[in-house]
PDB file of C-alpha atoms in Angstrom:
ATOM      1  CA  UNK H   1       0.000  -0.006   0.005  1.00 70.00           C
ATOM      2  CA  UNK H   2       2.856   2.370   0.725  1.00 74.00           C
ATOM      3  CA  UNK H   3       4.222   1.853  -2.811  1.00 77.00           C
ATOM      4  CA  UNK H   4       0.879   2.682  -4.337  1.00 68.00           C
ATOM      5  CA  UNK H   5       0.667   5.902  -2.299  1.00 70.00           C
ATOM      6  CA  UNK H   6       4.101   7.002  -3.460  1.00 78.00           C
ATOM      7  CA  UNK H   7       3.645   6.003  -7.117  1.00 83.00           C
ATOM      8  CA  UNK H   8      -0.049   6.975  -7.804  1.00 82.00           C
ATOM      9  CA  UNK H   9      -0.526  10.000  -5.405  1.00 81.00           C
ATOM     10  CA  UNK H  10      -0.934  13.341  -7.157  1.00 82.00           C
ATOM     11  CA  UNK H  11      -0.148  16.331  -4.920  1.00 82.00           C
ATOM     12  CA  UNK H  12      -1.991  18.824  -7.030  1.00 85.00           C
ATOM     13  CA  UNK H  13      -5.390  17.064  -6.971  1.00 81.00           C
ATOM     14  CA  UNK H  14      -4.820  15.257  -3.605  1.00 80.00           C
ATOM     15  CA  UNK H  15      -6.086  12.066  -5.132  1.00 84.00           C
ATOM     16  CA  UNK H  16      -4.783   8.749  -6.604  1.00 84.00           C
ATOM     17  CA  UNK H  17      -4.287   9.038 -10.310  1.00 86.00           C
ATOM     18  CA  UNK H  18      -4.882   5.712 -12.036  1.00 84.00           C
ATOM     19  CA  UNK H  19      -5.130   5.022 -15.787  1.00 86.00           C
ATOM     20  CA  UNK H  20      -8.909   4.679 -15.437  1.00 87.00           C
ATOM     21  CA  UNK H  21      -9.207   8.074 -13.677  1.00 86.00           C
ATOM     22  CA  UNK H  22      -8.879   9.790 -10.277  1.00 87.00           C
ATOM     23  CA  UNK H  23      -9.742   8.070  -7.059  1.00 84.00           C
ATOM     24  CA  UNK H  24      -9.884   9.899  -3.712  1.00 83.00           C
ATOM     25  CA  UNK H  25     -10.646   8.674  -0.214  1.00 81.00           C
ATOM     26  CA  UNK H  26     -13.699   9.806   1.677  1.00 81.00           C
ATOM     27  CA  UNK H  27     -14.250   9.918   5.425  1.00 79.00           C
ATOM     28  CA  UNK H  28     -16.370   6.828   5.182  1.00 79.00           C
ATOM     29  CA  UNK H  29     -13.450   4.982   3.462  1.00 81.00           C
ATOM     30  CA  UNK H  30     -11.077   5.989   6.159  1.00 80.00           C
ATOM     31  CA  UNK H  31     -13.478   4.916   8.899  1.00 80.00           C
ATOM     32  CA  UNK H  32     -13.908   1.511   7.197  1.00 80.00           C
ATOM     33  CA  UNK H  33     -10.165   1.007   6.801  1.00 81.00           C
ATOM     34  CA  UNK H  34      -9.494   1.918  10.463  1.00 83.00           C
ATOM     35  CA  UNK H  35     -12.446  -0.142  11.700  1.00 81.00           C
ATOM     36  CA  UNK H  36     -14.249   2.836  13.325  1.00 76.00           C
ATOM     37  CA  UNK H  37     -17.942   2.512  14.105  1.00 73.00           C
ATOM     38  CA  UNK H  38     -20.286   5.413  13.309  1.00 68.00           C
ATOM     39  CA  UNK H  39     -21.606   7.266  16.327  1.00 73.00           C
ATOM     40  CA  UNK H  40     -24.898   9.201  16.764  1.00 68.00           C
ATOM     41  CA  UNK H  41     -28.254   9.108  15.097  1.00 66.00           C
ATOM     42  CA  UNK H  42     -28.701   7.926  11.595  1.00 68.00           C
ATOM     43  CA  UNK H  43     -29.954  10.335   8.988  1.00 62.00           C
ATOM     44  CA  UNK H  44     -32.635   8.782   6.775  1.00 66.00           C
ATOM     45  CA  UNK H  45     -33.949  11.380   4.323  1.00 64.00           C
ATOM     46  CA  UNK H  46     -36.782   9.147   3.166  1.00 69.00           C
ATOM     47  CA  UNK H  47     -38.398   9.070   6.608  1.00 68.00           C
ATOM     48  CA  UNK H  48     -38.668  12.837   6.906  1.00 64.00           C
ATOM     49  CA  UNK H  49     -42.370  13.647   7.467  1.00 67.00           C
ATOM     50  CA  UNK H  50     -42.177  17.436   7.471  1.00 68.00           C
ATOM     51  CA  UNK H  51     -42.730  19.342   4.273  1.00 69.00           C
ATOM     52  CA  UNK H  52     -40.654  22.464   3.926  1.00 68.00           C
ATOM     53  CA  UNK H  53     -42.271  25.030   1.718  1.00 69.00           C
ATOM     54  CA  UNK H  54     -40.221  26.927  -0.827  1.00 66.00           C
ATOM     55  CA  UNK H  55     -41.315  30.304   0.542  1.00 68.00           C
ATOM     56  CA  UNK H  56     -39.992  29.310   4.009  1.00 64.00           C
ATOM     57  CA  UNK H  57     -36.540  28.771   2.579  1.00 66.00           C
ATOM     58  CA  UNK H  58     -36.555  32.085   0.721  1.00 66.00           C
ATOM     59  CA  UNK H  59     -35.301  30.447  -2.464  1.00 59.00           C
ATOM     60  CA  UNK H  60     -36.499  32.319  -5.555  1.00 56.00           C
TER      61      UNK H  60
END
């Protein structure tokens, strides 16, 4: 893994540059690699029962 970091890491884009394209790590990837468990409440957008009107958000 250390060799892949040295060989494929691009400092300008802060991502791995492979022939198929760029690949970057997310916080979820790092948590999975380190074996961290998520803490707190889960956010499930499909279970949201409130309806937010467009005029309440002041979006024109």
